[in-house]
Tab-separated table of C-alpha atoms and ligand atoms in Angstrom:
chain	number	residue	atom	x	y	z
T	387	UNK	CA	-0.055	0.080	0.129
T	388	UNK	CA	1.276	3.478	-1.010
T	389	UNK	CA	0.146	6.549	0.847
T	390	UNK	CA	-0.553	9.771	-0.994
T	391	UNK	CA	-2.193	13.258	-0.254
T	392	UNK	CA	-4.926	12.776	-3.140
T	393	UNK	CA	-5.756	10.010	-5.489
T	394	UNK	CA	-7.130	10.995	-8.936
T	395	UNK	CA	-8.699	8.092	-10.901
T	396	UNK	CA	-8.721	8.786	-14.644
T	397	UNK	CA	-6.265	10.829	-16.663
T	398	UNK	CA	-8.599	12.480	-19.129
T	399	UNK	CA	-9.362	16.117	-19.222
T	400	UNK	CA	-10.851	16.419	-15.808
T	401	UNK	CA	-8.133	14.076	-13.986
T	402	UNK	CA	-5.218	15.919	-15.652
T	403	UNK	CA	-6.739	19.422	-14.640
T	404	UNK	CA	-7.169	18.256	-11.030
T	405	UNK	CA	-3.773	16.639	-10.887
T	406	UNK	CA	-2.000	19.677	-12.385
T	407	UNK	CA	-3.393	22.077	-9.655
T	408	UNK	CA	-2.853	19.526	-6.856
T	409	UNK	CA	0.654	18.778	-7.736
T	410	UNK	CA	1.319	22.595	-8.360
T	411	UNK	CA	0.361	23.283	-4.864
T	412	UNK	CA	2.849	20.711	-3.600
T	413	UNK	CA	0.588	17.735	-2.847
T	414	UNK	CA	1.645	14.079	-3.533
T	415	UNK	CA	-0.877	13.118	-6.296
T	416	UNK	CA	-1.228	9.584	-7.557
T	417	UNK	CA	-3.188	9.388	-10.903
T	418	UNK	CA	-4.418	6.016	-11.531
T	419	UNK	CA	-5.779	5.500	-15.027
T	420	UNK	CA	-6.348	3.225	-18.001
T	421	UNK	CA	-3.519	3.437	-20.564
T	422	UNK	CA	-4.193	5.716	-23.472
T	423	UNK	CA	-3.187	3.533	-26.344
T	424	UNK	CA	-6.413	3.668	-28.218
T	425	UNK	CA	-7.703	7.188	-27.100
T	426	UNK	CA	-11.131	8.184	-25.889
T	427	UNK	CA	-13.690	8.844	-28.649
T	428	UNK	CA	-13.827	12.602	-28.758
T	429	UNK	CA	-13.991	15.069	-31.732
T	430	UNK	CA	-11.410	17.290	-29.730
T	431	UNK	CA	-12.985	20.730	-30.509
T	432	UNK	CA	-11.866	23.049	-27.801
T	433	UNK	CA	-13.919	26.318	-27.364
T	434	UNK	CA	-12.017	29.437	-26.412
T	435	UNK	CA	-13.387	29.490	-22.834
T	436	UNK	CA	-11.946	26.120	-22.447
T	437	UNK	CA	-8.589	27.179	-24.026
T	438	UNK	CA	-8.612	29.896	-21.469
T	439	UNK	CA	-9.089	27.672	-18.427
T	440	UNK	CA	-5.892	25.593	-18.978
T	441	UNK	CA	-2.970	26.527	-16.824
T	442	UNK	CA	-0.638	26.172	-19.863
T	443	UNK	CA	-0.852	27.064	-23.598
T	444	UNK	CA	-2.253	24.005	-25.618
T	445	UNK	CA	-0.977	25.551	-28.739
T	446	UNK	CA	1.638	22.585	-29.435
T	447	UNK	CA	-1.448	20.360	-29.996
T	448	UNK	CA	-3.736	22.746	-32.025
T	449	UNK	CA	-4.298	21.591	-35.529
T	450	UNK	CA	-6.690	24.305	-36.800
T	451	UNK	CA	-8.169	27.542	-35.193
T	452	UNK	CA	-11.670	28.046	-36.269
T	453	UNK	CA	-13.536	31.235	-37.247
T	454	UNK	CA	-16.318	29.924	-39.459
T	455	UNK	CA	-19.122	27.484	-38.560
T	456	UNK	CA	-21.360	26.014	-41.310
T	457	UNK	CA	-24.823	25.224	-40.134
T	458	UNK	CA	-27.748	23.174	-41.864
T	459	UNK	CA	-30.984	21.603	-41.372
T	460	UNK	CA	-31.141	18.093	-43.222
T	461	UNK	CA	-27.810	18.968	-45.086
T	462	UNK	CA	-29.358	22.080	-46.753
T	463	UNK	CA	-29.355	25.071	-47.069
T	464	UNK	CA	-26.017	25.837	-45.349
T	465	UNK	CA	-25.252	29.014	-43.723
T	466	UNK	CA	-21.656	30.131	-42.859
T	467	UNK	CA	-21.648	31.808	-39.378
T	468	UNK	CA	-18.515	33.915	-39.031
T	469	UNK	CA	-16.536	35.239	-35.869
T	470	UNK	CA	-13.919	37.892	-35.965
T	471	UNK	CA	-11.488	35.883	-34.097
T	472	UNK	CA	-11.413	32.035	-33.393
T	473	UNK	CA	-14.175	30.553	-31.320
T	474	UNK	CA	-12.828	27.149	-31.149
T	475	UNK	CA	-9.654	25.076	-31.866
T	476	UNK	CA	-9.257	21.712	-33.238
T	477	UNK	CA	-7.061	19.243	-31.461
T	478	UNK	CA	-6.639	15.442	-31.782
T	479	UNK	CA	-8.001	14.061	-28.507
T	480	UNK	CA	-5.155	11.408	-27.798
T	481	UNK	CA	-2.483	14.251	-28.353
T	482	UNK	CA	-4.449	16.725	-26.282
T	483	UNK	CA	-4.723	14.031	-23.301
T	484	UNK	CA	-0.982	13.045	-23.855
T	485	UNK	CA	0.054	16.740	-23.707
T	486	UNK	CA	-1.926	17.431	-20.472
T	487	UNK	CA	-0.586	14.446	-18.700
T	488	UNK	CA	2.924	15.618	-19.736
T	489	UNK	CA	2.118	18.976	-18.053
T	490	UNK	CA	0.790	17.284	-14.891
T	491	UNK	CA	3.736	15.101	-14.572
T	492	UNK	CA	6.053	18.178	-15.032
T	493	UNK	CA	4.252	19.696	-11.959
T	494	UNK	CA	5.011	16.284	-9.924
T	495	UNK	CA	1.951	14.122	-10.391
T	496	UNK	CA	2.764	10.514	-10.568
T	497	UNK	CA	0.858	8.321	-13.170
T	498	UNK	CA	0.122	4.693	-12.742
T	499	UNK	CA	-1.343	2.578	-15.599
T	500	UNK	CA	-4.049	-0.017	-14.682
T	501	UNK	CA	-6.374	-2.308	-16.590
T	502	UNK	CA	-9.166	-1.284	-13.969
T	503	UNK	CA	-10.042	-1.046	-10.268
T	504	UNK	CA	-10.871	-4.161	-8.210
T	505	UNK	CA	-11.895	-2.572	-4.822
T	506	UNK	CA	-12.489	0.718	-3.337
T	507	UNK	CA	-12.648	1.101	0.502
T	508	UNK	CA	-13.798	4.064	2.359
T	509	UNK	CA	-13.077	4.824	6.054
T	510	UNK	CA	-13.846	8.037	8.214
T	511	UNK	CA	-10.652	9.618	7.442
T	512	UNK	CA	-9.684	8.371	4.049
T	513	UNK	CA	-10.043	6.152	0.859
T	514	UNK	CA	-8.034	3.184	-0.532
T	515	UNK	CA	-8.140	1.621	-3.970
T	516	UNK	CA	-6.816	-1.765	-5.223
T	517	UNK	CA	-5.923	-2.053	-8.860
T	518	UNK	CA	-6.606	-5.353	-10.947
T	519	UNK	CA	-2.818	-5.703	-10.923
T	520	UNK	CA	-2.948	-5.914	-7.126
T	521	UNK	CA	-1.377	-2.376	-6.475
T	522	UNK	CA	-3.008	-0.616	-3.460
T	523	UNK	CA	-3.069	3.355	-3.025
T	524	UNK	CA	-4.513	5.237	-0.094
T	525	UNK	CA	-5.168	8.920	0.597
T	526	UNK	CA	-7.476	11.384	2.501
T	527	UNK	CA	-9.457	12.208	-0.684
T	528	UNK	CA	-10.070	10.666	-4.072
T	529	UNK	CA	-11.092	12.496	-7.256
T	530	UNK	CA	-13.076	10.272	-9.549
T	531	UNK	CA	-12.458	11.529	-13.066
T	532	UNK	CA	-13.002	8.198	-14.790
T	533	UNK	CA	-15.402	9.407	-17.424
T	534	UNK	CA	-19.101	8.776	-18.299
T	535	UNK	CA	-18.901	5.081	-17.536
T	536	UNK	CA	-17.285	5.813	-14.217
T	537	UNK	CA	-16.260	2.500	-12.429
T	538	UNK	CA	-15.847	4.410	-9.112
T	539	UNK	CA	-19.575	5.558	-9.227
T	540	UNK	CA	-20.664	2.149	-10.042
T	541	UNK	CA	-18.608	0.678	-7.310
T	542	UNK	CA	-19.963	3.015	-4.758
T	543	UNK	CA	-23.571	2.492	-5.862
T	544	UNK	CA	-24.130	5.802	-7.470
T	545	UNK	CA	-26.967	6.007	-9.985
T	546	UNK	CA	-27.668	8.648	-12.584
T	547	UNK	CA	-30.110	9.395	-15.382
T	548	UNK	CA	-29.248	8.717	-19.013
T	549	UNK	CA	-26.807	10.998	-20.475
T	550	UNK	CA	-26.122	11.848	-24.126
T	551	UNK	CA	-24.384	9.666	-26.827
T	552	UNK	CA	-22.186	10.234	-29.779
T	553	UNK	CA	-20.391	8.171	-32.365
T	554	UNK	CA	-17.398	9.320	-34.377
T	555	UNK	CA	-15.059	8.225	-37.182
T	556	UNK	CA	-12.370	9.872	-39.354
T	557	UNK	CA	-11.781	10.398	-43.026
T	558	UNK	CA	-8.257	10.921	-44.166
T	559	UNK	CA	-7.864	14.207	-46.088
T	560	UNK	CA	-6.200	12.340	-49.066
T	561	UNK	CA	-9.719	10.612	-49.614
T	562	UNK	CA	-11.603	13.913	-49.734
T	563	UNK	CA	-12.477	15.954	-52.920
T	564	UNK	CA	-13.234	18.983	-50.960
T	565	UNK	CA	-11.907	19.906	-47.368
T	566	UNK	CA	-14.970	21.049	-45.389
T	567	UNK	CA	-15.346	23.769	-42.816
T	568	UNK	CA	-16.443	22.947	-39.196
T	569	UNK	CA	-19.965	21.916	-39.641
T	570	UNK	CA	-23.001	21.122	-37.710
T	571	UNK	CA	-25.978	19.584	-39.498
T	572	UNK	CA	-29.090	19.348	-37.535
T	573	UNK	CA	-31.891	16.959	-38.393
T	574	UNK	CA	-29.716	14.182	-39.759
T	575	UNK	CA	-30.222	12.403	-36.579
T	576	UNK	CA	-33.318	12.580	-34.359
T	577	UNK	CA	-32.607	14.744	-31.209
T	578	UNK	CA	-29.121	15.591	-32.507
T	579	UNK	CA	-26.831	16.687	-35.216
T	580	UNK	CA	-24.096	15.469	-37.416
T	581	UNK	CA	-20.683	17.212	-37.393
T	582	UNK	CA	-17.659	17.588	-39.549
T	583	UNK	CA	-14.477	18.803	-37.693
T	584	UNK	CA	-11.495	19.506	-39.905
T	585	UNK	CA	-8.146	18.438	-38.359
T	586	UNK	CA	-5.506	19.127	-41.034
T	587	UNK	CA	-4.699	15.560	-42.177
T	588	UNK	CA	-8.276	14.250	-41.477
T	589	UNK	CA	-11.735	15.270	-41.002
T	590	UNK	CA	-13.505	13.909	-37.849
T	591	UNK	CA	-17.042	13.049	-38.503
T	592	UNK	CA	-19.729	12.328	-35.927
T	593	UNK	CA	-23.408	12.042	-34.876
T	594	UNK	CA	-24.465	13.255	-31.406
T	595	UNK	CA	-27.933	12.733	-29.645
T	596	UNK	CA	-28.776	14.613	-26.555
T	597	UNK	CA	-30.423	11.609	-24.799
T	598	UNK	CA	-29.237	8.106	-25.159
T	599	UNK	CA	-32.535	6.052	-25.821
T	600	UNK	CA	-34.517	8.897	-27.559
T	601	UNK	CA	-32.395	7.902	-30.626
T	602	UNK	CA	-29.223	5.913	-30.966
T	603	UNK	CA	-26.366	7.265	-33.212
T	604	UNK	CA	-25.611	3.899	-34.855
T	605	UNK	CA	-22.692	3.048	-37.195
T	606	UNK	CA	-24.999	2.612	-40.308
T	607	UNK	CA	-26.401	6.074	-39.684
T	608	UNK	CA	-23.021	7.655	-39.395
T	609	UNK	CA	-21.771	6.058	-42.519
T	610	UNK	CA	-24.925	7.269	-44.334
T	611	UNK	CA	-24.266	10.754	-42.982
T	612	UNK	CA	-20.606	10.652	-43.922
T	613	UNK	CA	-21.323	9.288	-47.481
T	614	UNK	CA	-23.807	12.051	-47.976
T	615	UNK	CA	-21.367	14.801	-46.678
T	616	UNK	CA	-18.103	13.669	-47.857
T	617	UNK	CA	-18.789	11.018	-50.404
T	618	UNK	CA	-16.656	8.360	-48.672
T	619	UNK	CA	-17.094	6.082	-45.469
T	620	UNK	CA	-15.508	6.922	-42.156
T	621	UNK	CA	-12.728	4.875	-40.557
T	622	UNK	CA	-11.895	3.949	-36.903
T	623	UNK	CA	-15.731	4.321	-35.996
T	624	UNK	CA	-16.371	4.360	-32.135
T	625	UNK	CA	-19.160	5.494	-29.949
T	626	UNK	CA	-19.265	6.652	-26.282
T	627	UNK	CA	-21.711	8.162	-23.707
T	628	UNK	CA	-21.443	11.662	-22.567
T	629	UNK	CA	-22.225	12.558	-19.002
T	630	UNK	CA	-24.844	15.380	-18.910
T	631	UNK	CA	-26.562	14.734	-15.542
T	632	UNK	CA	-24.759	17.118	-13.321
T	633	UNK	CA	-28.151	18.947	-12.515
T	634	UNK	CA	-29.491	15.844	-11.156
T	635	UNK	CA	-26.560	14.030	-9.369
T	636	UNK	CA	-24.548	13.990	-6.156
T	637	UNK	CA	-20.921	15.282	-6.458
T	638	UNK	CA	-19.660	13.636	-3.328
T	639	UNK	CA	-19.848	10.202	-1.869
T	640	UNK	CA	-17.892	10.084	1.443
T	641	UNK	CA	-14.239	10.954	0.735
T	642	UNK	CA	-14.827	10.771	-3.132
T	643	UNK	CA	-15.482	13.683	-5.303
T	644	UNK	CA	-16.677	13.332	-8.725
T	645	UNK	CA	-15.499	15.428	-11.809
T	646	UNK	CA	-15.842	15.671	-15.447
T	647	UNK	CA	-18.080	13.313	-17.244
T	648	UNK	CA	-18.259	11.067	-14.001
T	649	UNK	CA	-20.147	14.010	-12.361
T	650	UNK	CA	-22.111	14.654	-15.620
T	651	UNK	CA	-20.268	18.028	-16.283
T	652	UNK	CA	-21.056	17.972	-20.268
T	653	UNK	CA	-23.575	20.521	-21.588
T	654	UNK	CA	-26.510	18.674	-23.323
T	655	UNK	CA	-27.283	21.140	-26.128
T	656	UNK	CA	-24.068	20.463	-28.171
T	657	UNK	CA	-22.492	17.720	-26.075
T	658	UNK	CA	-19.400	19.931	-25.201
T	659	UNK	CA	-17.631	18.360	-22.403
T	660	UNK	CA	-14.022	19.462	-22.316
T	661	UNK	CA	-14.814	22.726	-20.693
T	662	UNK	CA	-16.886	21.104	-17.924
T	663	UNK	CA	-14.243	18.518	-17.398
T	664	UNK	CA	-11.429	21.090	-16.928
T	665	UNK	CA	-13.286	23.414	-14.770
T	666	UNK	CA	-14.715	20.525	-12.457
T	667	UNK	CA	-11.259	19.041	-12.133
T	668	UNK	CA	-9.745	22.458	-11.221
T	669	UNK	CA	-12.648	23.118	-8.682
T	670	UNK	CA	-12.400	19.701	-7.162
T	671	UNK	CA	-8.545	20.291	-6.688
T	672	UNK	CA	-9.326	23.831	-5.115
T	673	UNK	CA	-11.761	22.098	-2.719
T	674	UNK	CA	-9.320	19.417	-1.646
T	675	UNK	CA	-6.643	22.158	-1.015
T	676	UNK	CA	-9.264	23.806	1.432
T	677	UNK	CA	-11.020	22.618	4.475
T	678	UNK	CA	-14.003	20.180	4.184
T	679	UNK	CA	-13.836	19.532	0.417
T	680	UNK	CA	-17.128	17.342	0.839
T	681	UNK	CA	-18.969	20.498	1.731
T	682	UNK	CA	-17.008	23.156	-0.257
T	683	UNK	CA	-16.900	21.215	-3.823
T	684	UNK	CA	-20.655	21.185	-4.356
T	685	UNK	CA	-20.711	24.882	-3.492
T	686	UNK	CA	-17.895	25.884	-5.891
T	687	UNK	CA	-19.452	24.038	-8.647
T	688	UNK	CA	-22.952	25.303	-8.026
T	689	UNK	CA	-22.694	27.938	-10.802
T	690	UNK	CA	-21.871	25.372	-13.469
T	691	UNK	CA	-24.655	23.083	-12.250
T	692	UNK	CA	-27.115	25.937	-12.493
T	693	UNK	CA	-25.851	26.867	-15.969
T	694	UNK	CA	-26.323	23.263	-17.099
T	695	UNK	CA	-29.655	23.188	-15.745
T	696	UNK	CA	-30.656	26.155	-17.945
T	697	UNK	CA	-28.884	24.650	-20.956
T	698	UNK	CA	-30.584	21.363	-20.365
T	699	UNK	CA	-34.134	23.453	-20.639
T	700	UNK	CA	-32.764	25.294	-23.717
T	701	UNK	CA	-31.687	21.889	-25.282
T	702	UNK	CA	-34.953	20.363	-24.814
T	703	UNK	CA	-36.803	23.438	-26.331
T	704	UNK	CA	-34.137	23.492	-29.256
T	705	UNK	CA	-34.592	19.869	-30.236
T	706	UNK	CA	-38.269	19.907	-29.511
T	707	UNK	CA	-38.765	22.940	-31.935
T	708	UNK	CA	-36.562	21.724	-34.874
T	709	UNK	CA	-36.595	22.802	-37.702
T	710	UNK	CA	-37.788	26.215	-36.522
T	711	UNK	CA	-34.893	26.473	-34.080
T	712	UNK	CA	-32.098	25.610	-36.381
T	713	UNK	CA	-33.298	28.282	-38.723
T	714	UNK	CA	-33.029	30.747	-35.812
T	715	UNK	CA	-29.555	29.380	-35.373
T	716	UNK	CA	-28.810	30.018	-39.033
T	717	UNK	CA	-29.708	33.622	-38.475
T	718	UNK	CA	-28.534	36.252	-35.964
T	719	UNK	CA	-28.720	33.944	-33.095
T	720	UNK	CA	-26.012	31.837	-34.658
T	721	UNK	CA	-23.808	34.837	-35.206
T	722	UNK	CA	-24.146	35.944	-31.601
T	723	UNK	CA	-23.345	32.572	-30.539
T	724	UNK	CA	-20.023	32.188	-32.497
T	725	UNK	CA	-19.011	35.746	-31.641
T	726	UNK	CA	-19.973	35.009	-27.884
T	727	UNK	CA	-17.831	31.743	-28.078
T	728	UNK	CA	-14.934	33.729	-29.572
T	729	UNK	CA	-14.890	36.114	-26.684
T	730	UNK	CA	-14.926	32.955	-24.109
T	731	UNK	CA	-18.482	33.164	-23.156
T	732	UNK	CA	-20.544	30.115	-22.297
T	733	UNK	CA	-23.655	29.002	-23.924
T	734	UNK	CA	-25.646	30.578	-20.953
T	735	UNK	CA	-23.771	33.737	-21.103
T	736	UNK	CA	-24.250	33.959	-24.986
T	737	UNK	CA	-27.887	33.542	-24.335
T	738	UNK	CA	-28.003	36.284	-21.507
T	739	UNK	CA	-25.878	38.497	-23.961
T	740	UNK	CA	-28.338	37.877	-26.932
T	741	UNK	CA	-31.418	38.525	-24.824
T	742	UNK	CA	-30.019	41.762	-23.482
T	743	UNK	CA	-29.265	42.851	-26.965
T	744	UNK	CA	-32.829	42.119	-28.083
T	745	UNK	CA	-34.538	43.976	-25.323
T	746	UNK	CA	-32.229	47.032	-25.979
T	747	UNK	CA	-33.454	46.796	-29.607
T	748	UNK	CA	-37.089	46.363	-28.524
E	227	FAD	C1	-17.775	10.916	-29.842
E	227	FAD	C2	-17.379	12.055	-28.990
E	227	FAD	C3	-17.175	13.400	-29.460
E	227	FAD	C4	-16.852	14.501	-28.561
E	227	FAD	N1	-16.468	15.581	-28.995
E	227	FAD	C5	-16.322	16.611	-28.232
E	227	FAD	C6	-15.636	17.863	-28.633
E	227	FAD	O1	-15.200	18.056	-29.726
E	227	FAD	N2	-15.567	18.980	-27.694
E	227	FAD	C7	-15.918	18.692	-26.325
E	227	FAD	O2	-15.527	19.714	-25.636
E	227	FAD	N3	-16.312	17.660	-25.796
E	227	FAD	C8	-16.562	16.390	-26.727
E	227	FAD	N4	-16.984	15.497	-26.215
E	227	FAD	C9	-17.239	15.098	-24.898
E	227	FAD	C10	-15.888	14.965	-23.999
E	227	FAD	O3	-15.175	14.062	-24.819
E	227	FAD	C11	-15.997	14.551	-22.569
E	227	FAD	O4	-17.104	15.301	-22.041
E	227	FAD	C12	-14.709	14.722	-21.834
E	227	FAD	O5	-13.734	13.849	-22.493
E	227	FAD	C13	-14.935	14.293	-20.466
E	227	FAD	O6	-13.574	14.223	-19.979
E	227	FAD	P1	-13.285	13.422	-18.587
E	227	FAD	O7	-11.977	13.682	-18.159
E	227	FAD	O8	-14.415	13.780	-17.618
E	227	FAD	O9	-13.568	11.880	-19.105
E	227	FAD	P2	-12.729	11.125	-20.086
E	227	FAD	O10	-12.087	11.973	-21.069
E	227	FAD	O11	-13.688	9.896	-20.574
E	227	FAD	O12	-11.525	10.457	-19.269
E	227	FAD	C14	-11.723	9.311	-18.421
E	227	FAD	C15	-10.376	8.753	-18.040
E	227	FAD	O13	-10.603	7.755	-17.026
E	227	FAD	C16	-9.897	6.608	-17.528
E	227	FAD	N5	-10.832	5.517	-17.096
E	227	FAD	C17	-11.884	5.043	-17.540
E	227	FAD	N6	-12.334	3.991	-16.840
E	227	FAD	C18	-11.254	3.646	-15.750
E	227	FAD	C19	-11.089	2.834	-14.853
E	227	FAD	N7	-11.866	1.865	-14.633
E	227	FAD	N8	-9.964	2.709	-14.203
E	227	FAD	C20	-8.948	3.688	-14.326
E	227	FAD	N9	-9.107	4.643	-15.386
E	227	FAD	C21	-10.229	4.701	-16.094
E	227	FAD	C22	-9.844	6.777	-19.025
E	227	FAD	O14	-8.899	5.959	-19.615
E	227	FAD	C23	-9.715	8.240	-19.164
E	227	FAD	O15	-8.274	8.538	-18.977
E	227	FAD	C24	-17.195	14.271	-27.057
E	227	FAD	C25	-17.729	13.047	-26.740
E	227	FAD	C26	-17.805	11.862	-27.632
E	227	FAD	C27	-18.153	10.585	-26.948
């Protein structure tokens, strides 16, 4: 058994953000995670507000900076929304995770690969875990950042409502006639959208649905979409759930704090999860560095929980009102959204900004 100041389970965006802050503050941090050989399914689009939250520049892993977004309903007509400065950067998720792990390592966090966890044991003053390889770790606090299928949550008996679901693949650029801009196509899947994210040497293509079960983004549907948009099939297709349940879930179980998708920190309208992962990881670290993390963590994350509650209502309305709502997005609302994103605003802040501008006009 090795003793640490904090354990972090999961070395994705939430786990690395937490590990960086804790190690930078001088704590002995063990990050226990599955190896990243295959990489987590993720389109790697990082909005400006997320870029601004990292403690370091992610420039070395940025493939494209995006100022234009093509939006359609059922593939046509397409409207190109333009922002004066980039609202999003494109990364390749395996590279982004490896880069963030490297940054946390430089601060002193120690990474341990595992095939999975065998046991979690909680006591009044600490928590211990044993991996499938038989290694044991203990610490006063554990941050569970092991994603939407969190094993830690499962082992502690936590339940959550269904989240969102997405499936993705990639098309090498050499297979393409035309290299597309960043694109969101609403109406190609029920309760969601199709996307094209250009990454330099390939295009990431995917389907998102806001609630798993309402519709399932299947392989065949993805290939139909890819064929219709790019005239060629996608390779390396993989799907994964997204945690969107923060408004309806507990953040703390004894000495375990949940962060990122394990806590349901992704917004459900577009399925943007990297921002929620980074801020919740940082806020979980902040809580662990203070007194009574179990009390302070829900408090410091309350603003994001409230924002996600509002975005969930907005999302239900948006998908319920298609295609009218997508027409609105193709108009001034969309321009306001990309420009708000380029200023580092969240969806909720963009909405308030837009409402304010409308009432001033009225
Ligand atoms: C297809 C798809 C496309 C997406 N595209 C975008 C996008 O473009 N932009 C965006 O902002 N969001 C996107 N998202 C959402 C985003 O990927 C997630 O919200 C984000 O990755 C959550 O980060 P996380 O660190 O909480 O969890 P994850 O990234 O899932 O990381 C979890 C970590 O825990 C590890 N782990 C898992 N199980 C165990 C275990 N039992 N033991 C130890 N370690 C374990 C994993 O190896 C991983 O390191 C997408 C999601 C999907 C599915």
